[in-house]
Amino acid sequence: MGLLDGKIALITGASRGIGRAIALKFAQEGADIAFTYLSNKAAADETVAQIQALGRKVVAYSSDAGSFDKAHELVGAVQAEFGRIDILVNNAGITRDTLLMRMDESQWDAVLNSNLKSAFNFTHAVVPIMARQRSGSIISMSSVVGVAGNAGQCNYAASKAGIIALSTSVAKEMGARNIRANCIAPGFIDTDMTSSLPEELRKEWAKTIPLRRAGKAEEVANVALFLASDLSSYVTGQVIHCCGGMSY
Ligand code: NAP
């Protein structure tokens, strides 16, 4: 018996990285999976194949999470295909790093749209479904940077701080309908997002982490599993850090 037997999960940005690890973890625990990606079809196909190998139903949707209309259309399609939505993971995200004084409007807008507006779009579309079901768990991917800020990432940090405020507000609005909303704040996790950073910088960062290493996507997925499952039935409005004790 799995922790998510009979549940339907919708995960944004699960073609790669943390999203894919969450999709696989949920499928291993018995959930059927709907997931989105932006453009990387080959990676999305690989996620689909890995979930099918686990014997679970899975459908991948190519859709820009930053579009309000597309998010609503997609949630309608998932509801029609799967019949319900028990778990939403707002995971899709990008970086466009540079110092504030060099940042242009397009870098700010791209990150706020993909990271923060996307979470609003999907939460807004899914909440009525969960309200009718009188149950649901919404998990949104923040970051330690959203709590502490980071030089060179004012757009990203603002988007991740906004996700915390969105999530804690939804927890207060929707708790009476048995809808829980929580955030995960990962630290430095080994994925495509961090692999482009210079090796020297990666080593320097690792030294500042008490556990002395980058995290794995699967370690974030374990926290997501806790928040998705009934193990966290009395947990809402929280931010769980998954960062190896990283100080900030
Ligand atoms: P990643 O490996 O770069 O994967 C990003 C995923 O998001 C991909 O599936 C990508 O789809 C999708 N995506 C990006 N923009 C999208 C959009 N507009 N619409 C739909 N899908 C979109 O990133 P990751 O490291 O796994 O990060 C996942 C989440 O964790 C992000 O929100 C990130 O900010 C957060 N996080 C990561 C770290 C870290 O150290 N890695 C730390 C803290 C927080 P395509 O494959 O089609 O491009």
Short mmCIF file of C-alpha atoms and ligand atoms in Angstrom, two decimals, residues 12-20 35-41 43-44 61-67 90-95 110 113-115 118 122 141-145 156 159-160 163 184-194 205 215 217 220 242, ligand 1:
data_model
loop_
_atom_site.label_atom_id
_atom_site.label_comp_id
_atom_site.label_asym_id
_atom_site.label_seq_id
_atom_site.Cartn_x
_atom_site.Cartn_y
_atom_site.Cartn_z
CA THR A 12 3.99 21.93 -12.99
CA GLY A 13 7.44 21.65 -14.55
CA ALA A 14 8.03 17.92 -14.09
CA SER A 15 9.97 17.17 -17.28
CA ARG A 16 13.23 17.53 -15.35
CA GLY A 17 14.85 18.12 -11.97
CA ILE A 18 12.86 18.45 -8.76
CA GLY A 19 9.50 18.24 -10.55
CA ARG A 20 10.39 14.93 -12.19
CA PHE A 35 2.31 17.16 -15.29
CA THR A 36 3.32 20.17 -17.35
CA TYR A 37 6.49 21.33 -19.04
CA LEU A 38 7.38 24.33 -21.17
CA SER A 39 9.18 23.02 -24.28
CA ASN A 40 11.51 20.11 -23.53
CA LYS A 41 9.47 17.28 -25.05
CA ALA A 43 12.68 15.18 -21.21
CA ALA A 44 8.89 15.09 -20.71
CA TYR A 61 0.94 18.69 -21.10
CA SER A 62 3.10 21.29 -22.84
CA SER A 63 1.88 24.62 -21.46
CA ASP A 64 3.32 27.91 -20.26
CA ALA A 65 2.46 28.02 -16.55
CA GLY A 66 2.77 31.81 -16.62
CA SER A 67 -0.34 32.15 -18.79
CA ASN A 90 3.51 24.55 -8.10
CA ASN A 91 7.05 23.70 -9.11
CA ALA A 92 7.76 25.33 -12.50
CA GLY A 93 10.49 27.92 -12.22
CA ILE A 94 13.38 29.67 -13.96
CA THR A 95 16.27 31.98 -13.10
CA ALA A 110 10.07 36.50 -17.10
CA ASN A 113 5.61 35.27 -14.55
CA SER A 114 7.14 31.80 -14.61
CA ASN A 115 7.68 31.48 -10.86
CA SER A 118 2.24 30.54 -12.45
CA PHE A 122 -2.73 27.07 -11.02
CA MET A 141 8.25 25.48 -4.44
CA SER A 142 9.83 28.49 -2.77
CA SER A 143 13.56 28.71 -1.94
CA VAL A 144 15.83 29.66 0.95
CA VAL A 145 16.53 32.70 -1.22
CA TYR A 156 14.07 35.26 -8.25
CA SER A 159 9.18 35.59 -6.78
CA LYS A 160 10.00 33.00 -4.12
CA ILE A 163 5.09 32.30 -3.27
CA ILE A 184 9.12 23.87 0.43
CA ALA A 185 12.23 26.05 0.56
CA PRO A 186 15.06 24.07 -1.04
CA GLY A 187 18.64 25.24 -0.67
CA PHE A 188 21.28 24.23 -3.21
CA ILE A 189 19.95 21.21 -5.12
CA ASP A 190 21.75 19.40 -7.95
CA THR A 191 19.62 19.97 -11.09
CA ASP A 192 20.00 21.65 -14.49
CA MET A 193 19.17 24.94 -12.75
CA THR A 194 22.36 24.83 -10.65
CA TRP A 205 28.59 27.09 -1.59
CA GLY A 215 20.94 18.25 -2.03
CA ALA A 217 16.09 16.28 -6.16
CA VAL A 220 13.13 17.50 -1.93
CA CYS A 242 15.19 21.38 2.69
P1 NAP B 1 14.99 22.76 -13.66
O1 NAP B 1 15.79 21.51 -13.55
O2 NAP B 1 15.53 23.91 -14.43
O3 NAP B 1 13.52 22.37 -14.24
C1 NAP B 1 12.56 23.38 -14.40
C2 NAP B 1 11.24 22.75 -14.83
O4 NAP B 1 10.26 23.80 -14.94
C3 NAP B 1 11.30 22.09 -16.20
O5 NAP B 1 10.42 21.00 -16.18
C4 NAP B 1 10.78 23.19 -17.13
O6 NAP B 1 10.21 22.70 -18.36
C5 NAP B 1 9.71 23.79 -16.25
N1 NAP B 1 9.33 25.15 -16.59
C6 NAP B 1 10.09 26.27 -16.58
N2 NAP B 1 9.36 27.34 -16.94
C7 NAP B 1 8.09 26.89 -17.18
C8 NAP B 1 6.89 27.50 -17.59
N3 NAP B 1 6.81 28.82 -17.83
N4 NAP B 1 5.79 26.71 -17.75
C9 NAP B 1 5.84 25.39 -17.52
N5 NAP B 1 6.96 24.75 -17.12
C10 NAP B 1 8.07 25.49 -16.96
O7 NAP B 1 14.65 23.36 -12.22
P2 NAP B 1 14.74 22.67 -10.75
O8 NAP B 1 16.09 22.94 -10.20
O9 NAP B 1 14.20 21.31 -10.80
O10 NAP B 1 13.75 23.63 -9.96
C11 NAP B 1 12.38 23.29 -9.71
C12 NAP B 1 11.79 24.33 -8.78
O11 NAP B 1 12.53 24.33 -7.55
C13 NAP B 1 11.85 25.75 -9.32
O12 NAP B 1 10.70 26.47 -8.93
C14 NAP B 1 13.07 26.32 -8.62
O13 NAP B 1 13.02 27.72 -8.52
C15 NAP B 1 12.98 25.64 -7.28
N6 NAP B 1 14.26 25.60 -6.55
C16 NAP B 1 15.34 24.97 -7.09
C17 NAP B 1 16.55 24.97 -6.39
C18 NAP B 1 17.80 24.29 -6.90
O14 NAP B 1 18.86 24.44 -6.27
N7 NAP B 1 17.75 23.56 -8.00
C19 NAP B 1 16.62 25.62 -5.14
C20 NAP B 1 15.49 26.24 -4.63
C21 NAP B 1 14.30 26.23 -5.34
P3 NAP B 1 11.16 22.43 -19.66
O15 NAP B 1 11.92 21.14 -19.38
O16 NAP B 1 10.19 22.28 -20.80
O17 NAP B 1 12.06 23.58 -19.80
#
